[in-house]
C-alpha cells in the first residue's frame, strides 16, 4: 500500500517537474501567435462573407428562373462547396456527419437527382484539396502502393466498357432490348423479360456507373491524411457512436409515430401497395417506408432514403460501436459504444430489417473471435449484463413483435435461401453475357435509372458480371483483395493495444464487405463511403503507432516548413 502511494506521488512529482520544465513562450512569441490567430480569423471571415455573397447572388438568379427551392438549394450548395474547397479537413468531417442524414434532408427539400448528390459537395472539393496538398508536399497520392496496379487494370477495363459498349449503344440507332431483368420476390425468384427500348443516354449512364463503382476509392487517401494522430482517431470513433445513437433515436421516434397512428404508413394502401415501400408513406425522417402491421409488413428507412440502406447502416454501425466499446481508453465512451450496440440490436428488430437482424449478431460474434476481444469480456460483463436485462425486459413486454420479426426472417430464408439466390443470379448473369466487356457500365445500377431503364440485381458480384463482364469483375476482386491484405498487414504491425483493437474491428468490416455479394452495399450509402474511408484509417494506424512510441520517449515530431504549409492548407 505504501509502495503504491509512493509510486503515485513520484508520478505526480515527475509530471509537475515536466510541466515546470516546459518552455514558457516569450512576450514576442505570444504577440506573434496572437497576430497569426487574428490573421487566420480575418481570412476565414473575409472568405466566408465573399462566398456567402456570391452564393446569394447565384441563388437569387436561379431562384427567379426555377423557383425558391431550387434557388435556396443552389445558393447553399455553392456556399458549402466553396468552403469545402478552402477547408478540406472540415469538409471531410462535415461529409461524414451529413452522410446518415442525407436522405432525410433530401426528401424534406424535395426529391431531385441533384439533391441525391449533395453530399459530394463536401467530398469532391475536399478531394481536390487533398490532391493539391499531396502534390505540393510530394506525398503519395495512391495509398497503398500495391493497390496501384490492380486499380489501373480495373480503370482501363472500365474505360473499355464505357467506350466500346456504352459508346456503341449511344451512337447506334437503337440500344436494343436487354435479354431479361431479374426480379426477386419473397415467395421465390421470378424472371421477366424487359424491353429496354431505345432512348435515354447510355453513355451518361456509363459515366454515372463508373462514378458509383470507383468514385469513392480516393476516400482511402482522404482518410489517411485526415487522421493525423491518435486524438483524431478517437474523435472519429466517438463521432460515429454519437451519429449511431442519434440516428437510432430518430428511427425510434419514427417507429413510435407509426405505432401510435400519427403517421399512417401504408396501412390504408390497396393491393400490392400494402407490401411495397412507398415514398408517399414517409414519416418524420428518411424516405420510402412500408408499414402494414395488419399484414405483418414493416420496413423502416430510419434516416436514409430506403429501408435496405438503413439495414446496412445498422450492420456497419455494429462494427463501429464494437470498436468504441472495446478500444476507447475512456470508460464513459466504452459505455457509449455498448449503448450504441444495444440501439443497433433494438432498431434491427423494430425496423423489420431482416438482413440486419441476421448479420448484426453474427458480425458481433465474428468480431469477438477475430479481434481477440473475447478474452476481455469480463471487463464489460457488468454493463453487458445490464443491457441484456433491459433488452430482455423489452422482449418480454413485446413478444409478438420479436416473434413476428423472427418468423419474417425464417420465412424469407425458406422461400429463397441466400446461397441458392446468389447462385441463381450468377447463372443468369453468365447466361446473358455476350463478349467479355459486359452489358455496359450503369446497366444494372439503380441510381443510373435517370438515364434509362436498368436491370435489377440484388447481389453485387453478379451485378458487376452483368455490367463489366468477367474480366472487370476479376479486376475489382483483385482490388478489394489487395486492399484487404494491406489493411490486415497494417493493423497487425501495430503494437499499441488500443490502436490495434481499433484496427482489428475496422479490418473485419473491410473483410466482410470485400467479399459480400448479398445485396449491393458497395453501390450506395452508407457502406460505399464507410468501406473505403475506414480502409484508409486502418492503413494510417502504423504511423500513429510510431507517433505514440515517440511520444512515450518524449520525442516530438519536427514542425518544419511542411507542417506550416499543412496548417495553411487546412489539414492541421
PDB file of N, CA and C in Angstrom, residues 247-301:
ATOM      1  N   UNK A 247     -29.099   8.645 -34.916  1.00  0.00           N
ATOM      2  CA  UNK A 247     -29.912   8.047 -35.990  1.00  0.00           C
ATOM      3  C   UNK A 247     -30.880   7.002 -35.441  1.00  0.00           C
ATOM      4  N   UNK A 248     -30.414   6.185 -34.512  1.00  0.00           N
ATOM      5  CA  UNK A 248     -31.303   5.182 -33.916  1.00  0.00           C
ATOM      6  C   UNK A 248     -32.405   5.844 -33.106  1.00  0.00           C
ATOM      7  N   UNK A 249     -32.086   6.942 -32.423  1.00  0.00           N
ATOM      8  CA  UNK A 249     -33.110   7.675 -31.680  1.00  0.00           C
ATOM      9  C   UNK A 249     -34.179   8.244 -32.600  1.00  0.00           C
ATOM     10  N   UNK A 250     -33.762   8.828 -33.723  1.00  0.00           N
ATOM     11  CA  UNK A 250     -34.726   9.370 -34.680  1.00  0.00           C
ATOM     12  C   UNK A 250     -35.564   8.258 -35.305  1.00  0.00           C
ATOM     13  N   UNK A 251     -34.927   7.134 -35.594  1.00  0.00           N
ATOM     14  CA  UNK A 251     -35.672   5.999 -36.154  1.00  0.00           C
ATOM     15  C   UNK A 251     -36.675   5.442 -35.151  1.00  0.00           C
ATOM     16  N   UNK A 252     -36.321   5.467 -33.862  1.00  0.00           N
ATOM     17  CA  UNK A 252     -37.250   5.002 -32.837  1.00  0.00           C
ATOM     18  C   UNK A 252     -38.467   5.917 -32.755  1.00  0.00           C
ATOM     19  N   UNK A 253     -38.244   7.232 -32.879  1.00  0.00           N
ATOM     20  CA  UNK A 253     -39.370   8.173 -32.910  1.00  0.00           C
ATOM     21  C   UNK A 253     -40.239   7.902 -34.135  1.00  0.00           C
ATOM     22  N   UNK A 254     -39.596   7.607 -35.264  1.00  0.00           N
ATOM     23  CA  UNK A 254     -40.344   7.252 -36.468  1.00  0.00           C
ATOM     24  C   UNK A 254     -41.241   6.041 -36.218  1.00  0.00           C
ATOM     25  N   UNK A 255     -40.703   5.046 -35.548  1.00  0.00           N
ATOM     26  CA  UNK A 255     -41.482   3.849 -35.232  1.00  0.00           C
ATOM     27  C   UNK A 255     -42.656   4.182 -34.301  1.00  0.00           C
ATOM     28  N   UNK A 256     -42.421   5.034 -33.305  1.00  0.00           N
ATOM     29  CA  UNK A 256     -43.491   5.420 -32.384  1.00  0.00           C
ATOM     30  C   UNK A 256     -44.595   6.181 -33.110  1.00  0.00           C
ATOM     31  N   UNK A 257     -44.220   7.068 -34.040  1.00  0.00           N
ATOM     32  CA  UNK A 257     -45.218   7.810 -34.807  1.00  0.00           C
ATOM     33  C   UNK A 257     -46.109   6.860 -35.598  1.00  0.00           C
ATOM     34  N   UNK A 258     -45.503   5.833 -36.182  1.00  0.00           N
ATOM     35  CA  UNK A 258     -46.283   4.855 -36.935  1.00  0.00           C
ATOM     36  C   UNK A 258     -47.127   3.992 -36.002  1.00  0.00           C
ATOM     37  N   UNK A 259     -46.565   3.616 -34.887  1.00  0.00           N
ATOM     38  CA  UNK A 259     -47.257   2.745 -33.941  1.00  0.00           C
ATOM     39  C   UNK A 259     -48.475   3.430 -33.344  1.00  0.00           C
ATOM     40  N   UNK A 260     -48.359   4.715 -33.046  1.00  0.00           N
ATOM     41  CA  UNK A 260     -49.443   5.449 -32.404  1.00  0.00           C
ATOM     42  C   UNK A 260     -50.434   6.030 -33.402  1.00  0.00           C
ATOM     43  N   UNK A 261     -50.159   5.881 -34.697  1.00  0.00           N
ATOM     44  CA  UNK A 261     -51.081   6.376 -35.708  1.00  0.00           C
ATOM     45  C   UNK A 261     -50.852   7.805 -36.138  1.00  0.00           C
ATOM     46  N   UNK A 262     -49.827   8.441 -35.616  1.00  0.00           N
ATOM     47  CA  UNK A 262     -49.544   9.805 -36.053  1.00  0.00           C
ATOM     48  C   UNK A 262     -49.134   9.826 -37.524  1.00  0.00           C
ATOM     49  N   UNK A 263     -48.480   8.753 -37.967  1.00  0.00           N
ATOM     50  CA  UNK A 263     -48.192   8.542 -39.382  1.00  0.00           C
ATOM     51  C   UNK A 263     -48.958   7.297 -39.830  1.00  0.00           C
ATOM     52  N   UNK A 264     -49.535   7.347 -41.002  1.00  0.00           N
ATOM     53  CA  UNK A 264     -50.336   6.224 -41.473  1.00  0.00           C
ATOM     54  C   UNK A 264     -49.491   5.108 -42.072  1.00  0.00           C
ATOM     55  N   UNK A 265     -48.350   5.452 -42.663  1.00  0.00           N
ATOM     56  CA  UNK A 265     -47.568   4.440 -43.350  1.00  0.00           C
ATOM     57  C   UNK A 265     -48.325   3.929 -44.563  1.00  0.00           C
ATOM     58  N   UNK A 266     -48.306   2.628 -44.786  1.00  0.00           N
ATOM     59  CA  UNK A 266     -49.035   2.019 -45.908  1.00  0.00           C
ATOM     60  C   UNK A 266     -50.213   1.180 -45.425  1.00  0.00           C
ATOM     61  N   UNK A 267     -50.656   1.391 -44.198  1.00  0.00           N
ATOM     62  CA  UNK A 267     -51.719   0.540 -43.637  1.00  0.00           C
ATOM     63  C   UNK A 267     -53.054   0.709 -44.358  1.00  0.00           C
ATOM     64  N   UNK A 268     -53.247   1.852 -45.016  1.00  0.00           N
ATOM     65  CA  UNK A 268     -54.505   2.071 -45.734  1.00  0.00           C
ATOM     66  C   UNK A 268     -54.332   1.985 -47.251  1.00  0.00           C
ATOM     67  N   UNK A 269     -53.201   1.459 -47.678  1.00  0.00           N
ATOM     68  CA  UNK A 269     -52.982   1.285 -49.113  1.00  0.00           C
ATOM     69  C   UNK A 269     -53.810   0.111 -49.623  1.00  0.00           C
ATOM     70  N   UNK A 270     -53.807  -0.071 -50.925  1.00  0.00           N
ATOM     71  CA  UNK A 270     -54.605  -1.135 -51.534  1.00  0.00           C
ATOM     72  C   UNK A 270     -53.736  -1.991 -52.442  1.00  0.00           C
ATOM     73  N   UNK A 271     -54.122  -3.251 -52.555  1.00  0.00           N
ATOM     74  CA  UNK A 271     -53.454  -4.163 -53.475  1.00  0.00           C
ATOM     75  C   UNK A 271     -52.002  -4.404 -53.122  1.00  0.00           C
ATOM     76  N   UNK A 272     -51.157  -4.399 -54.142  1.00  0.00           N
ATOM     77  CA  UNK A 272     -49.732  -4.679 -53.941  1.00  0.00           C
ATOM     78  C   UNK A 272     -49.023  -3.575 -53.173  1.00  0.00           C
ATOM     79  N   UNK A 273     -49.629  -2.385 -53.105  1.00  0.00           N
ATOM     80  CA  UNK A 273     -49.017  -1.274 -52.367  1.00  0.00           C
ATOM     81  C   UNK A 273     -48.922  -1.557 -50.879  1.00  0.00           C
ATOM     82  N   UNK A 274     -49.715  -2.508 -50.391  1.00  0.00           N
ATOM     83  CA  UNK A 274     -49.632  -2.901 -48.983  1.00  0.00           C
ATOM     84  C   UNK A 274     -48.328  -3.606 -48.666  1.00  0.00           C
ATOM     85  N   UNK A 275     -47.619  -4.074 -49.692  1.00  0.00           N
ATOM     86  CA  UNK A 275     -46.410  -4.876 -49.484  1.00  0.00           C
ATOM     87  C   UNK A 275     -45.188  -4.239 -50.144  1.00  0.00           C
ATOM     88  N   UNK A 276     -45.287  -2.949 -50.443  1.00  0.00           N
ATOM     89  CA  UNK A 276     -44.196  -2.269 -51.133  1.00  0.00           C
ATOM     90  C   UNK A 276     -43.893  -0.948 -50.452  1.00  0.00           C
ATOM     91  N   UNK A 277     -42.597  -0.680 -50.205  1.00  0.00           N
ATOM     92  CA  UNK A 277     -42.204   0.589 -49.596  1.00  0.00           C
ATOM     93  C   UNK A 277     -42.556   1.744 -50.527  1.00  0.00           C
ATOM     94  N   UNK A 278     -43.058   2.818 -49.951  1.00  0.00           N
ATOM     95  CA  UNK A 278     -43.513   3.949 -50.750  1.00  0.00           C
ATOM     96  C   UNK A 278     -43.006   5.256 -50.161  1.00  0.00           C
ATOM     97  N   UNK A 279     -42.617   6.159 -51.057  1.00  0.00           N
ATOM     98  CA  UNK A 279     -42.175   7.472 -50.617  1.00  0.00           C
ATOM     99  C   UNK A 279     -43.342   8.309 -50.105  1.00  0.00           C
ATOM    100  N   UNK A 280     -44.534   8.029 -50.607  1.00  0.00           N
ATOM    101  CA  UNK A 280     -45.719   8.757 -50.138  1.00  0.00           C
ATOM    102  C   UNK A 280     -46.032   8.462 -48.671  1.00  0.00           C
ATOM    103  N   UNK A 281     -45.501   7.355 -48.163  1.00  0.00           N
ATOM    104  CA  UNK A 281     -45.766   6.965 -46.775  1.00  0.00           C
ATOM    105  C   UNK A 281     -44.677   7.431 -45.819  1.00  0.00           C
ATOM    106  N   UNK A 282     -43.734   8.255 -46.270  1.00  0.00           N
ATOM    107  CA  UNK A 282     -42.611   8.643 -45.414  1.00  0.00           C
ATOM    108  C   UNK A 282     -43.105   9.305 -44.132  1.00  0.00           C
ATOM    109  N   UNK A 283     -42.337   9.110 -43.081  1.00  0.00           N
ATOM    110  CA  UNK A 283     -42.774   9.549 -41.753  1.00  0.00           C
ATOM    111  C   UNK A 283     -41.595  10.120 -40.967  1.00  0.00           C
ATOM    112  N   UNK A 284     -41.675  11.370 -40.590  1.00  0.00           N
ATOM    113  CA  UNK A 284     -40.756  12.054 -39.692  1.00  0.00           C
ATOM    114  C   UNK A 284     -39.360  12.209 -40.285  1.00  0.00           C
ATOM    115  N   UNK A 285     -38.657  11.111 -40.518  1.00  0.00           N
ATOM    116  CA  UNK A 285     -37.324  11.165 -41.108  1.00  0.00           C
ATOM    117  C   UNK A 285     -37.258  10.136 -42.236  1.00  0.00           C
ATOM    118  N   UNK A 286     -36.187  10.235 -43.032  1.00  0.00           N
ATOM    119  CA  UNK A 286     -35.949   9.239 -44.067  1.00  0.00           C
ATOM    120  C   UNK A 286     -36.878   9.375 -45.256  1.00  0.00           C
ATOM    121  N   UNK A 287     -36.889   8.309 -46.084  1.00  0.00           N
ATOM    122  CA  UNK A 287     -37.661   8.317 -47.311  1.00  0.00           C
ATOM    123  C   UNK A 287     -38.750   7.275 -47.320  1.00  0.00           C
ATOM    124  N   UNK A 288     -38.734   6.411 -48.337  1.00  0.00           N
ATOM    125  CA  UNK A 288     -39.818   5.451 -48.543  1.00  0.00           C
ATOM    126  C   UNK A 288     -39.839   4.395 -47.442  1.00  0.00           C
ATOM    127  N   UNK A 289     -41.033   4.052 -46.991  1.00  0.00           N
ATOM    128  CA  UNK A 289     -41.176   3.040 -45.942  1.00  0.00           C
ATOM    129  C   UNK A 289     -42.385   2.158 -46.221  1.00  0.00           C
ATOM    130  N   UNK A 290     -42.389   1.042 -45.552  1.00  0.00           N
ATOM    131  CA  UNK A 290     -43.507   0.091 -45.608  1.00  0.00           C
ATOM    132  C   UNK A 290     -43.969  -0.169 -44.186  1.00  0.00           C
ATOM    133  N   UNK A 291     -45.250   0.088 -43.929  1.00  0.00           N
ATOM    134  CA  UNK A 291     -45.811  -0.183 -42.603  1.00  0.00           C
ATOM    135  C   UNK A 291     -47.262  -0.613 -42.762  1.00  0.00           C
ATOM    136  N   UNK A 292     -47.460  -1.925 -42.862  1.00  0.00           N
ATOM    137  CA  UNK A 292     -48.791  -2.533 -42.926  1.00  0.00           C
ATOM    138  C   UNK A 292     -48.868  -3.602 -41.847  1.00  0.00           C
ATOM    139  N   UNK A 293     -49.039  -3.202 -40.570  1.00  0.00           N
ATOM    140  CA  UNK A 293     -48.953  -4.155 -39.460  1.00  0.00           C
ATOM    141  C   UNK A 293     -50.012  -5.247 -39.528  1.00  0.00           C
ATOM    142  N   UNK A 294     -51.173  -4.956 -40.134  1.00  0.00           N
ATOM    143  CA  UNK A 294     -52.210  -5.982 -40.230  1.00  0.00           C
ATOM    144  C   UNK A 294     -51.765  -7.160 -41.084  1.00  0.00           C
ATOM    145  N   UNK A 295     -50.817  -6.918 -41.980  1.00  0.00           N
ATOM    146  CA  UNK A 295     -50.292  -7.969 -42.854  1.00  0.00           C
ATOM    147  C   UNK A 295     -48.873  -8.380 -42.453  1.00  0.00           C
ATOM    148  N   UNK A 296     -48.410  -7.916 -41.280  1.00  0.00           N
ATOM    149  CA  UNK A 296     -47.091  -8.283 -40.798  1.00  0.00           C
ATOM    150  C   UNK A 296     -45.957  -7.686 -41.608  1.00  0.00           C
ATOM    151  N   UNK A 297     -46.196  -6.546 -42.250  1.00  0.00           N
ATOM    152  CA  UNK A 297     -45.192  -5.924 -43.110  1.00  0.00           C
ATOM    153  C   UNK A 297     -44.694  -4.624 -42.475  1.00  0.00           C
ATOM    154  N   UNK A 298     -43.394  -4.543 -42.234  1.00  0.00           N
ATOM    155  CA  UNK A 298     -42.777  -3.307 -41.754  1.00  0.00           C
ATOM    156  C   UNK A 298     -41.337  -3.250 -42.245  1.00  0.00           C
ATOM    157  N   UNK A 299     -41.002  -2.190 -42.939  1.00  0.00           N
ATOM    158  CA  UNK A 299     -39.641  -1.925 -43.400  1.00  0.00           C
ATOM    159  C   UNK A 299     -39.418  -0.424 -43.244  1.00  0.00           C
ATOM    160  N   UNK A 300     -38.721  -0.043 -42.202  1.00  0.00           N
ATOM    161  CA  UNK A 300     -38.488   1.368 -41.934  1.00  0.00           C
ATOM    162  C   UNK A 300     -37.165   1.819 -42.543  1.00  0.00           C
ATOM    163  N   UNK A 301     -37.101   3.064 -43.047  1.00  0.00           N
ATOM    164  CA  UNK A 301     -35.855   3.566 -43.644  1.00  0.00           C
ATOM    165  C   UNK A 301     -34.946   4.286 -42.665  1.00  0.00           C
TER     166      UNK A 301
END
